[in-house]
PDB file of C-alpha atoms and ligand atoms in Angstrom:
ATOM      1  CA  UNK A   9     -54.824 -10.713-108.013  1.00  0.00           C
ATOM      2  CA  UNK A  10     -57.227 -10.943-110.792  1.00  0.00           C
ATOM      3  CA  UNK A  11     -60.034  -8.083-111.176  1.00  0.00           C
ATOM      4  CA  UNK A  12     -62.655 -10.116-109.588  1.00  0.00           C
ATOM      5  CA  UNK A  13     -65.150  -9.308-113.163  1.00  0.00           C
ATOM      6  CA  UNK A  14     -62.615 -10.716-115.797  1.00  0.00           C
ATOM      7  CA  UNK A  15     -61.302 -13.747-113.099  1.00  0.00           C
ATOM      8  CA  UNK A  16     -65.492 -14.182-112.623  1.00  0.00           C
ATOM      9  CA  UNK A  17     -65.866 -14.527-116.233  1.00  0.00           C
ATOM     10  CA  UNK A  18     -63.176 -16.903-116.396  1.00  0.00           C
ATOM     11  CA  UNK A  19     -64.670 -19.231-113.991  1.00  0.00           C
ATOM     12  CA  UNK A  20     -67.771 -18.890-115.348  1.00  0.00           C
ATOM     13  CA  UNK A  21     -67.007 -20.806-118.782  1.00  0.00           C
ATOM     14  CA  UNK A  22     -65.283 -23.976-117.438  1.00  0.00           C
ATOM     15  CA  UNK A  23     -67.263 -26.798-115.197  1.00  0.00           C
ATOM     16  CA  UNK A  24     -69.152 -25.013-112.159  1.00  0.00           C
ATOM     17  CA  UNK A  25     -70.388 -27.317-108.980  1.00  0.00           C
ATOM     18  CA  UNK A  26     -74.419 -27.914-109.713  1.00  0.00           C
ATOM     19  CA  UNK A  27     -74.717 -27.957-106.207  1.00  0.00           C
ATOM     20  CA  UNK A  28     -71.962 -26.295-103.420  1.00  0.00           C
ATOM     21  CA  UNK A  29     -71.642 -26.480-100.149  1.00  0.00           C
ATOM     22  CA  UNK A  30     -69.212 -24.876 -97.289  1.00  0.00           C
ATOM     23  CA  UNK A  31     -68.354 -25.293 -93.771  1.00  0.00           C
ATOM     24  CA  UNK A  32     -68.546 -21.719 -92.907  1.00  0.00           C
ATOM     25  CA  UNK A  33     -65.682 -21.714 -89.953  1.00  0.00           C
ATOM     26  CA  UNK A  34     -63.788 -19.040 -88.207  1.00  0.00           C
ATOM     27  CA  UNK A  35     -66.198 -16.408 -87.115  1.00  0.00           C
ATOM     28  CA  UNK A  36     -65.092 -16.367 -83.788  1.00  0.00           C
ATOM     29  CA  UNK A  37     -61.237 -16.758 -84.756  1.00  0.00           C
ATOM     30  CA  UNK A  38     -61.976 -13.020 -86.758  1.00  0.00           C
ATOM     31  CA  UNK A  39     -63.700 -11.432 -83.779  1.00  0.00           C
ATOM     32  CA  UNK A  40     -60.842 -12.563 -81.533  1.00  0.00           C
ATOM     33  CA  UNK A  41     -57.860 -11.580 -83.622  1.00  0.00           C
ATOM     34  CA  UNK A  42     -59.620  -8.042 -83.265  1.00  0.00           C
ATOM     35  CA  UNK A  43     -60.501  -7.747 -80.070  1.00  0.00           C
ATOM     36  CA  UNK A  44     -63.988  -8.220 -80.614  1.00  0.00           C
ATOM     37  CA  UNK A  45     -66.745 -10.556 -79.348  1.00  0.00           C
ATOM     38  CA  UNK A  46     -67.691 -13.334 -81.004  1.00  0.00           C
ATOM     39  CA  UNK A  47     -70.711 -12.550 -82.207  1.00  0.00           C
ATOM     40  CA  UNK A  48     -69.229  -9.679 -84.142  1.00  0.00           C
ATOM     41  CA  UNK A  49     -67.351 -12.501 -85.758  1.00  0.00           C
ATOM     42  CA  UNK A  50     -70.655 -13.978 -86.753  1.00  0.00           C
ATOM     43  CA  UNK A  51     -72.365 -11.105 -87.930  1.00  0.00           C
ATOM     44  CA  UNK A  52     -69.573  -9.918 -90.505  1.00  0.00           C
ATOM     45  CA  UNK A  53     -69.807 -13.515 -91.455  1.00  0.00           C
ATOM     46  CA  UNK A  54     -73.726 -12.917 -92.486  1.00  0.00           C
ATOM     47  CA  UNK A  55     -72.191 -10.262 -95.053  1.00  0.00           C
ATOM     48  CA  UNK A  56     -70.153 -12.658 -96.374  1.00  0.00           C
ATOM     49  CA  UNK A  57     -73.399 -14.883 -96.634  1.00  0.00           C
ATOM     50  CA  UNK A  58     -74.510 -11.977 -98.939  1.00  0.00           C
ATOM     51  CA  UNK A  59     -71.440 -11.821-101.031  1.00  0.00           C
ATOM     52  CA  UNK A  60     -71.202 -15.403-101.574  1.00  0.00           C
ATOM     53  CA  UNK A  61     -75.077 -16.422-102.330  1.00  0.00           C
ATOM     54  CA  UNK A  62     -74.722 -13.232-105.034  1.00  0.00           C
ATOM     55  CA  UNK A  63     -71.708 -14.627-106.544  1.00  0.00           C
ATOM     56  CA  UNK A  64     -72.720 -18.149-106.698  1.00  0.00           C
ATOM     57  CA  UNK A  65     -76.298 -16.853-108.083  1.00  0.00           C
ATOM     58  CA  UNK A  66     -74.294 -14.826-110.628  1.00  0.00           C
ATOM     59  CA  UNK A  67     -71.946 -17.481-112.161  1.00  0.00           C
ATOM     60  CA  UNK A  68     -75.258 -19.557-111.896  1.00  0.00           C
ATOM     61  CA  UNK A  69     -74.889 -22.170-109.549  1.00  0.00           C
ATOM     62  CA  UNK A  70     -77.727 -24.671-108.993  1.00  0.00           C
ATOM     63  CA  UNK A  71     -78.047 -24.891-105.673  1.00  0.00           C
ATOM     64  CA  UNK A  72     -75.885 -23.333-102.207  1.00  0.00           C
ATOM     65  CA  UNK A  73     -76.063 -25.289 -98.955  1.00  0.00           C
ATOM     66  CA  UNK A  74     -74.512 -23.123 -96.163  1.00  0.00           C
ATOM     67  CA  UNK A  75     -73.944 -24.600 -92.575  1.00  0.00           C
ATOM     68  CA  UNK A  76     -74.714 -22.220 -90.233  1.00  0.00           C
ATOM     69  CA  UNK A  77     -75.919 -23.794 -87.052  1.00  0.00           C
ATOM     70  CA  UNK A  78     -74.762 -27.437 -86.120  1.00  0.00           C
ATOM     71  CA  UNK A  79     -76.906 -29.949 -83.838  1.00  0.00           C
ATOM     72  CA  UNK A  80     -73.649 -29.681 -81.749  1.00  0.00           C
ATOM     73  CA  UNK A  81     -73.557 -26.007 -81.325  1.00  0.00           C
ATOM     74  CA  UNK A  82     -76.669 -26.245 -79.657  1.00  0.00           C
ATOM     75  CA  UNK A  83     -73.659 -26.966 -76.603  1.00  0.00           C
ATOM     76  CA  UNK A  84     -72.204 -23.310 -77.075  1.00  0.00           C
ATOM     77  CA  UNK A  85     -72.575 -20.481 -74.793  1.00  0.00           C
ATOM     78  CA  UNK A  86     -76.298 -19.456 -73.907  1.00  0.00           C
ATOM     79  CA  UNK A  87     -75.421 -16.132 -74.936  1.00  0.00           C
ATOM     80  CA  UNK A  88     -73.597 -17.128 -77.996  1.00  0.00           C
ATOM     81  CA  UNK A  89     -76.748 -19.258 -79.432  1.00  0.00           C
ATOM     82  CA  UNK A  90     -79.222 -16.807 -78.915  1.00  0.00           C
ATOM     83  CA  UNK A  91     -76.768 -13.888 -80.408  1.00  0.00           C
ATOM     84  CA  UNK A  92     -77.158 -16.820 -83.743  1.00  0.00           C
ATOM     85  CA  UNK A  93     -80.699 -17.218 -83.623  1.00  0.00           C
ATOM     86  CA  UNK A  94     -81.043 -13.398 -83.361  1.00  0.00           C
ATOM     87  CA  UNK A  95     -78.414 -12.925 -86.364  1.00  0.00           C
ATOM     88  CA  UNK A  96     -80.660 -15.488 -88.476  1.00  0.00           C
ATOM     89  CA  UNK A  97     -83.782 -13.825 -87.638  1.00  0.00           C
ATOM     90  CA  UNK A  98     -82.508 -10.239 -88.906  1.00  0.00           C
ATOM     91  CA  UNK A  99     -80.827 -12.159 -91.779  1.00  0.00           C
ATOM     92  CA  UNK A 100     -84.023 -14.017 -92.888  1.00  0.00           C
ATOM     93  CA  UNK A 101     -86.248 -10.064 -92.519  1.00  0.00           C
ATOM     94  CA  UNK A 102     -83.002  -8.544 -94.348  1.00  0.00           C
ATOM     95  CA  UNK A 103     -82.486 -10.747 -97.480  1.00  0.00           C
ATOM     96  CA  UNK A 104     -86.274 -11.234 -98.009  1.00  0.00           C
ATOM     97  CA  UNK A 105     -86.157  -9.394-100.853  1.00  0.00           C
ATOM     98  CA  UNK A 106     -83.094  -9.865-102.308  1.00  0.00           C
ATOM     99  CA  UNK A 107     -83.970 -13.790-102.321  1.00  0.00           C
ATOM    100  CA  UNK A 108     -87.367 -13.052-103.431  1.00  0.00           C
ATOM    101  CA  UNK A 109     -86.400 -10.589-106.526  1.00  0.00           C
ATOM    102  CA  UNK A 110     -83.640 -13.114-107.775  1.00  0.00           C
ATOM    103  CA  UNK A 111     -85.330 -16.302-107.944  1.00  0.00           C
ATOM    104  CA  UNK A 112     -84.070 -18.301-105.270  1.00  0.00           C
ATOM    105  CA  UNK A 113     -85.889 -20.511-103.386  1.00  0.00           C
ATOM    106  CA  UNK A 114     -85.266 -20.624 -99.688  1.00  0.00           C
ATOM    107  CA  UNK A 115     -84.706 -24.125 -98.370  1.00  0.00           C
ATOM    108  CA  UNK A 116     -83.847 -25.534 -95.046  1.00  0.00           C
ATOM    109  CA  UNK A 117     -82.083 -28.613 -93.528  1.00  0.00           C
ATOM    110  CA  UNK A 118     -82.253 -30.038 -90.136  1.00  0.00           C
ATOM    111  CA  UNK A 119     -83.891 -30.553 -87.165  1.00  0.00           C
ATOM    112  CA  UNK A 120     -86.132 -27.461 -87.543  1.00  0.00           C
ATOM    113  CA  UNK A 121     -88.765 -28.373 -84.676  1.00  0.00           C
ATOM    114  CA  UNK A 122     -85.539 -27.019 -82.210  1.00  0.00           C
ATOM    115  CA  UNK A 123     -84.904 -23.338 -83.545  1.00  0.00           C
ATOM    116  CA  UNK A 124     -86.893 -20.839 -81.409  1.00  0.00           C
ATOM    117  CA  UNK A 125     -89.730 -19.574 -82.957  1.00  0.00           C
ATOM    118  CA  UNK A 126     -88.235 -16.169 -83.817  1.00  0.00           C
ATOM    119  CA  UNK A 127     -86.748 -17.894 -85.998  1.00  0.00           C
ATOM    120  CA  UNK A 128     -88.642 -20.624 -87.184  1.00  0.00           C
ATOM    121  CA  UNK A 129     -91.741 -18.629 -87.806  1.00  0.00           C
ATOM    122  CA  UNK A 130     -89.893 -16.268 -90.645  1.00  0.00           C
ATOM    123  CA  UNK A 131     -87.837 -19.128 -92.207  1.00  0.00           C
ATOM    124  CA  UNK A 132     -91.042 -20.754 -92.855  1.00  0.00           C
ATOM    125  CA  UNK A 133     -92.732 -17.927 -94.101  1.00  0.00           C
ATOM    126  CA  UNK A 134     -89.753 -17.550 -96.740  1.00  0.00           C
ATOM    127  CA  UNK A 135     -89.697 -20.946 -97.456  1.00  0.00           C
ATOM    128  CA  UNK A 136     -93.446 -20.921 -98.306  1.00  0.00           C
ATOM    129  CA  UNK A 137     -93.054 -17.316-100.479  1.00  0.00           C
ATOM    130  CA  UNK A 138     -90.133 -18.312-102.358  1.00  0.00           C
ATOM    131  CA  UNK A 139     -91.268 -22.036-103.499  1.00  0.00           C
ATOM    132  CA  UNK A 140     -91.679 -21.743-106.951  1.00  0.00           C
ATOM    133  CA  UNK A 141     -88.560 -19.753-107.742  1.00  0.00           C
ATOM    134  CA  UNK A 142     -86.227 -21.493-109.791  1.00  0.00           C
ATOM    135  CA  UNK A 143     -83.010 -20.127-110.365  1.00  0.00           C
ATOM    136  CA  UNK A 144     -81.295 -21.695-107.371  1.00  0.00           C
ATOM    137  CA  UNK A 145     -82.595 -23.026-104.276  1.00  0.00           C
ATOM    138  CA  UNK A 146     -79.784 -21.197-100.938  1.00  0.00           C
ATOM    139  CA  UNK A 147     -80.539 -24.382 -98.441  1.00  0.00           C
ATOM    140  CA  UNK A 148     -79.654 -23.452 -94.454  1.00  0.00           C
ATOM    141  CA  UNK A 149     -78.575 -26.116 -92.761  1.00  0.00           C
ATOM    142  CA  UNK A 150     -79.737 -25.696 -89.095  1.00  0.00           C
ATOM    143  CA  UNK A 151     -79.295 -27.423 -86.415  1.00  0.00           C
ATOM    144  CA  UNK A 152     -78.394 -29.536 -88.888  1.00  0.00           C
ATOM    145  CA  UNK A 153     -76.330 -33.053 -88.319  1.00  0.00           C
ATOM    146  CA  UNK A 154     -75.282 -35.523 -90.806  1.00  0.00           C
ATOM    147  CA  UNK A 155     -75.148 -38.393 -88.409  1.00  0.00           C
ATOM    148  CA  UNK A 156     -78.576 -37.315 -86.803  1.00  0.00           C
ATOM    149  CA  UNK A 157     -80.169 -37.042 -90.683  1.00  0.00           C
ATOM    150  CA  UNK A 158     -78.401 -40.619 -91.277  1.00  0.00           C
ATOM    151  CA  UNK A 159     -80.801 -41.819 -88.406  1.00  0.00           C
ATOM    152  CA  UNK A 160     -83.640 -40.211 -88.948  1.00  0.00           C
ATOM    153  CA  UNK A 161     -83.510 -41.950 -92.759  1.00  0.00           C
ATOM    154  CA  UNK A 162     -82.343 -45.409 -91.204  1.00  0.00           C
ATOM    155  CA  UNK A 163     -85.814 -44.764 -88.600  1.00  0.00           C
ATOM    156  CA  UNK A 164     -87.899 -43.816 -91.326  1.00  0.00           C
ATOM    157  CA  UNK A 165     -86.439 -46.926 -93.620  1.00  0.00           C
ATOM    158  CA  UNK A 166     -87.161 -49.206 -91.267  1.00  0.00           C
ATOM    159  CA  UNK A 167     -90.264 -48.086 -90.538  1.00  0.00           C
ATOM    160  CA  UNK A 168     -91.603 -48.474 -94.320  1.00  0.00           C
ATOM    161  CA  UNK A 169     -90.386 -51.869 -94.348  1.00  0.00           C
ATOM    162  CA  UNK A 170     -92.631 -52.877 -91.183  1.00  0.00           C
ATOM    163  CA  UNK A 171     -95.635 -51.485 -92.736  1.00  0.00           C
ATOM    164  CA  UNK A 172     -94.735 -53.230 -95.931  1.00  0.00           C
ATOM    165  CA  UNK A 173     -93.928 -50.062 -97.768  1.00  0.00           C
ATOM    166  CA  UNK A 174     -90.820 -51.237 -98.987  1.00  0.00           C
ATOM    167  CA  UNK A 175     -89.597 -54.806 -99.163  1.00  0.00           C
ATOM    168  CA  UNK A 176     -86.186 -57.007-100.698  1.00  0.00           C
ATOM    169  CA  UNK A 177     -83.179 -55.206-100.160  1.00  0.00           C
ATOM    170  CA  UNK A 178     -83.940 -51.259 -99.389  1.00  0.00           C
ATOM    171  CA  UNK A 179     -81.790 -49.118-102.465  1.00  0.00           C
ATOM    172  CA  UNK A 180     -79.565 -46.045-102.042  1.00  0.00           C
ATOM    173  CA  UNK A 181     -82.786 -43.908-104.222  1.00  0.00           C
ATOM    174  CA  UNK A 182     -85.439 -45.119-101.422  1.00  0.00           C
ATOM    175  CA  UNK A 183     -82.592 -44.296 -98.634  1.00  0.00           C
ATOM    176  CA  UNK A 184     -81.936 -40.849-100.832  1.00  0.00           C
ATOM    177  CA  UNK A 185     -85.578 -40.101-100.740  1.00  0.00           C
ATOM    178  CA  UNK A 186     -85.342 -39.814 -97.105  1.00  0.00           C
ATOM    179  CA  UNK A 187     -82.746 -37.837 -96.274  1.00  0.00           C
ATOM    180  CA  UNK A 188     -83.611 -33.895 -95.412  1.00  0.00           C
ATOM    181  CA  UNK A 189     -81.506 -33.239 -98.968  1.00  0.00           C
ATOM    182  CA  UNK A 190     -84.332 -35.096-100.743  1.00  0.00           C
ATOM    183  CA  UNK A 191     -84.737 -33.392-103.698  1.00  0.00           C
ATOM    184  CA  UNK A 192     -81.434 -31.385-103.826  1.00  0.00           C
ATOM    185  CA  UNK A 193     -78.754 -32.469-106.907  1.00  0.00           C
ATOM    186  CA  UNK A 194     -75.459 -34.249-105.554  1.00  0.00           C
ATOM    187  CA  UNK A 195     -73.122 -32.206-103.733  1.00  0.00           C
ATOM    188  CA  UNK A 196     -69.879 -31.719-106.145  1.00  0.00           C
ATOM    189  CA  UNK A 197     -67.896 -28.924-104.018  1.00  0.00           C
ATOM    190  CA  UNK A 198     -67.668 -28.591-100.093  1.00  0.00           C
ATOM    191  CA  UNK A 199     -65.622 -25.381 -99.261  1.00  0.00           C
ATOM    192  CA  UNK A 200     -64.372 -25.629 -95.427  1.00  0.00           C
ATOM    193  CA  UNK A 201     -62.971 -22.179 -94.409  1.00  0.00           C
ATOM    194  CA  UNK A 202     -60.267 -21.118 -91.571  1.00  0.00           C
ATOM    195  CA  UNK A 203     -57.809 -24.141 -92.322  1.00  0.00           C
ATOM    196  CA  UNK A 204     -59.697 -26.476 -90.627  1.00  0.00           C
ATOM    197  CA  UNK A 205     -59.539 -30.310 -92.455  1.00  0.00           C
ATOM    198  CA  UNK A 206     -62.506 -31.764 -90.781  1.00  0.00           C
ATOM    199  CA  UNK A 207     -65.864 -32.248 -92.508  1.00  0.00           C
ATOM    200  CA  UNK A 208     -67.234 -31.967 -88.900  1.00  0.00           C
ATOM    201  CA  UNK A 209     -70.901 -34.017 -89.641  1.00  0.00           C
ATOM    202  CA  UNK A 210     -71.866 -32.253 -92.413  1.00  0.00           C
ATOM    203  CA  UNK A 211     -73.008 -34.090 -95.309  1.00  0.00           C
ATOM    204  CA  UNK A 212     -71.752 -37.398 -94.415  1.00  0.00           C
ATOM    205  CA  UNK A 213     -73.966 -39.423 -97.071  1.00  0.00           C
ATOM    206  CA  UNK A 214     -74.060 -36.772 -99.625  1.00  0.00           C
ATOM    207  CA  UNK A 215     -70.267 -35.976 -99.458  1.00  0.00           C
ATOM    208  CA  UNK A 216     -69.463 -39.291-100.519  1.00  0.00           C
ATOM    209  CA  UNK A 217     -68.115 -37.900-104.211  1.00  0.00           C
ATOM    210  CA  UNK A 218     -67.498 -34.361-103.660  1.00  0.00           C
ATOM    211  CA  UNK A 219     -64.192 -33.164-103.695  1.00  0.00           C
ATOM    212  CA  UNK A 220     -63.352 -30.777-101.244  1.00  0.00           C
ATOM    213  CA  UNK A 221     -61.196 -27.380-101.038  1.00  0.00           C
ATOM    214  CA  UNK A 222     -60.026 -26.752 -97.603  1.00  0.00           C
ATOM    215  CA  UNK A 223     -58.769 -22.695 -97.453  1.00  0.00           C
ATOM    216  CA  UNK A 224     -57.077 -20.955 -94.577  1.00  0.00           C
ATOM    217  CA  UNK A 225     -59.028 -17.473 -94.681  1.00  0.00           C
ATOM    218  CA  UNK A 226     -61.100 -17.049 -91.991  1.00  0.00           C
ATOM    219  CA  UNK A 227     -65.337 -17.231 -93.112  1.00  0.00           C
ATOM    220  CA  UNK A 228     -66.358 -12.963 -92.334  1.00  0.00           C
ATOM    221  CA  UNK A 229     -63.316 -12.469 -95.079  1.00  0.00           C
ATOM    222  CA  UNK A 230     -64.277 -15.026 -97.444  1.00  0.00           C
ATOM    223  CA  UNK A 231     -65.556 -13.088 -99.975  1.00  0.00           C
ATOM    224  CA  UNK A 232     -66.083 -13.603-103.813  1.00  0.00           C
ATOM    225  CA  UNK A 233     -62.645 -13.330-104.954  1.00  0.00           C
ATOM    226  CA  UNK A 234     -61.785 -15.925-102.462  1.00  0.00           C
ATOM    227  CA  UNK A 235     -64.689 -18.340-103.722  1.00  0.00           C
ATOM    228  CA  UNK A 236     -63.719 -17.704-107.160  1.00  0.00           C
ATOM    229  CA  UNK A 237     -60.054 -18.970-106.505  1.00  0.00           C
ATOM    230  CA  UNK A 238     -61.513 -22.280-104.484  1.00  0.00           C
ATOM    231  CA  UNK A 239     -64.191 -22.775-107.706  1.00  0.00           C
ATOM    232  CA  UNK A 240     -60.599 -22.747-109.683  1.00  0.00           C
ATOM    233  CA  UNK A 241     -59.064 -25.099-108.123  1.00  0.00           C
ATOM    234  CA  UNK A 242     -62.010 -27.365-108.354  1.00  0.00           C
ATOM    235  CA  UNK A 243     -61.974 -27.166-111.941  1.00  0.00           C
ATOM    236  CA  UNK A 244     -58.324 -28.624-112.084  1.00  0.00           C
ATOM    237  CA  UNK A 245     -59.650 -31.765-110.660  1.00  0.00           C
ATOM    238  CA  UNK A 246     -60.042 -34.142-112.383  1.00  0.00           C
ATOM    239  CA  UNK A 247     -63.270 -36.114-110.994  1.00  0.00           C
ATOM    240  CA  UNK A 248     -63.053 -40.054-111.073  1.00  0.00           C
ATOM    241  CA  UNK A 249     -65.953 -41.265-109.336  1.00  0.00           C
ATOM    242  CA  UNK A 250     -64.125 -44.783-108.222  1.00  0.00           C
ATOM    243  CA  UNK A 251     -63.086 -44.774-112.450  1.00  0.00           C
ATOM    244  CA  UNK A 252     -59.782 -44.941-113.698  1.00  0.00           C
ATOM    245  CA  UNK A 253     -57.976 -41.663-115.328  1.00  0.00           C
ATOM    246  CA  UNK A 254     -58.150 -43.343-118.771  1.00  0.00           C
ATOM    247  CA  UNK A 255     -61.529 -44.396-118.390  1.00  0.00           C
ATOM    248  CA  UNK A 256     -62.625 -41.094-117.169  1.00  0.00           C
ATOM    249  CA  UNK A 257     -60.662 -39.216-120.202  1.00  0.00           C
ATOM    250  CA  UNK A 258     -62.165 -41.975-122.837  1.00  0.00           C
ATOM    251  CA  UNK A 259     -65.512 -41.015-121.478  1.00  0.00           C
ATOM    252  CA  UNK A 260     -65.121 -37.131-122.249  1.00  0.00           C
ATOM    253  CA  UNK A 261     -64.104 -37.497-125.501  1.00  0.00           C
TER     254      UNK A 261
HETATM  255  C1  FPP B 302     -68.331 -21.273 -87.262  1.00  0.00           C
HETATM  256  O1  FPP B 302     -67.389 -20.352 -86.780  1.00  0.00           O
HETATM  257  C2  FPP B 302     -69.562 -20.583 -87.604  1.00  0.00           C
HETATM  258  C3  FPP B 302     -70.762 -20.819 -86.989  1.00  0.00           C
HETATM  259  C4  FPP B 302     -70.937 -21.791 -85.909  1.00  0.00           C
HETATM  260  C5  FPP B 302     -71.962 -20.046 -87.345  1.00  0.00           C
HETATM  261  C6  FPP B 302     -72.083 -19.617 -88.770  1.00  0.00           C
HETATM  262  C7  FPP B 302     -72.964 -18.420 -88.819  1.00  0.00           C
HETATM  263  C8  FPP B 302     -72.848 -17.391 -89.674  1.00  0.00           C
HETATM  264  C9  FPP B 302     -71.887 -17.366 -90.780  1.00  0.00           C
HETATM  265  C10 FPP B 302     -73.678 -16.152 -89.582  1.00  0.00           C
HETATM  266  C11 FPP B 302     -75.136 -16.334 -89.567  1.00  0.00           C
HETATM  267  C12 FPP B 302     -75.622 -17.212 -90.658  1.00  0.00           C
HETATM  268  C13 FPP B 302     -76.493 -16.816 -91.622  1.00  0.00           C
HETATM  269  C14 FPP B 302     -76.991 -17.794 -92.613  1.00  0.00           C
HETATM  270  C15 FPP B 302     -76.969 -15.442 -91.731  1.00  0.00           C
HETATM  271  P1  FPP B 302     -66.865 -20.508 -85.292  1.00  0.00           P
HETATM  272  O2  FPP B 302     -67.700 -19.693 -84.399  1.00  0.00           O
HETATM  273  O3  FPP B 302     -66.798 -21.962 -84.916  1.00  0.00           O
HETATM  274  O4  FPP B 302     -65.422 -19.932 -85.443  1.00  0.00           O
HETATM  275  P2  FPP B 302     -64.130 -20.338 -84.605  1.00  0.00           P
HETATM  276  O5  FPP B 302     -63.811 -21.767 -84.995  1.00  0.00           O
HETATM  277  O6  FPP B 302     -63.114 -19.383 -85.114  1.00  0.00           O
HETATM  278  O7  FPP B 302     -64.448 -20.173 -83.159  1.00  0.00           O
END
């Protein structure tokens, strides 16, 4: 393999995502295969959190949205939830200042008004302290759902046009505008990890043009080398956005 420095620099001079996101599977598959509990799976996956939000920030990539708690696994194991809601706390007191020193704004997606407050109560506080930083905005998606941030839009929609607040034929920007990724660019890379091929709700409307790189390793060993050899093979892709191959190399040149 590639010294991760020189195979880093590589990466960093062709076409990087503006905006990333990954399906961060197999914590429990890693604690399992060694014995361990679960939750040991999910904590070595908060290092790789670490590794992978310094990488990304380092080759300068816009903006990082990580899945780490579905509406769905609301369902899991008492124990196992509150073991992830205990993990996020210590992660969101831990990384305070790393996010805070290097710019990034902390952003969150979902149906907040669920997490404890243990949680809630220092993600906010981040969000609020980190605001104006610039650099790249690390978006948690919590108890996040694509299908349940599709309705919440379609409610909100619908709502606008009763009260006259928009009328004609709604458009995709005024739909845009209301889903929790408001603001955030277009998603142009979702990782999945642990050689799983599902997209498993997560950005349904946003995915719509991504491309995607499904890789077998397991999330806690997903590290950078192993984002920097998914990032490669997204930039042999050749992106066609419904265009054809001609069209798309007339356009470049
Ligand atoms: C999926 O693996 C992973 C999750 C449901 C939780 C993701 C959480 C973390 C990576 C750590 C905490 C997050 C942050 C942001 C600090 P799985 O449990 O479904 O794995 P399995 O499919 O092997 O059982």
């Amino acid at each position: 393999m590639e010294a991760t420095a020189e195979l880093e620099a590589k990466v960093k001079q062709r076409p990087l995502p503006r905006h990333l996101g990954i399906i961060m599977d197999g914590n429990g598959r890693w604690a399992e295969s060694k014995g361990r509990p679960r939750l040991e799976g999910h904590r070595e996956g908060s290092t790789s959190v670490r590794e992978i939000t310094r990488c990304a920030r380092r080759l300068g990539i816009k903006a990082l949205t990580l899945y780490a708690f579905s509406a769905q696994n609301w369902s899991r194991p008492s124990e196992e939830v509150a073991g992830l809601m205990e993990l996020l706390r210590e992660y969101l007191f831990k990384e305070r200042r790393e996010i805070l020193d290097n710019g990034i704004r902390l952003h969150a997606i979902g149906d907040l008004d669920k997490l404890p407050g243990l949680v809630r109560d220092p993600l906010d506080e981040l969000r609020d302290v980190s605001a104006d930083n610039r650099d790249m905005v690390l978006t948690l998606a919590l108890s996040y759902g694509g299908r349940e941030e599709l309705l919440q839009a379609a409610k909100g929609l619908a709502e606008m046009m009763l009260r006259g607040e928009v009328t004609g034929h709604p458009t995709e920007a005024q739909f845009e505008s209301l889903l929790w990724t408001q603001g955030l660019p277009p998603v142009d890379l979702i990782i999945r990890t642990s050689g799983e091929h599902r997209v498993s709700n997560f950005l349904l409307w946003q995915g719509a043009y991504a491309e995607y790189v499904f890789v077998d390793t397991l999330w806690p060993d997903f590290r950078a080398p192993q984002l920097l050899d998914a990032l490669q093979v997204y930039q042999a892709r050749e992106r066609r956005f419904g265009l054809t191959g001609e069209q798309v190399k007339a356009a470049a040149s």
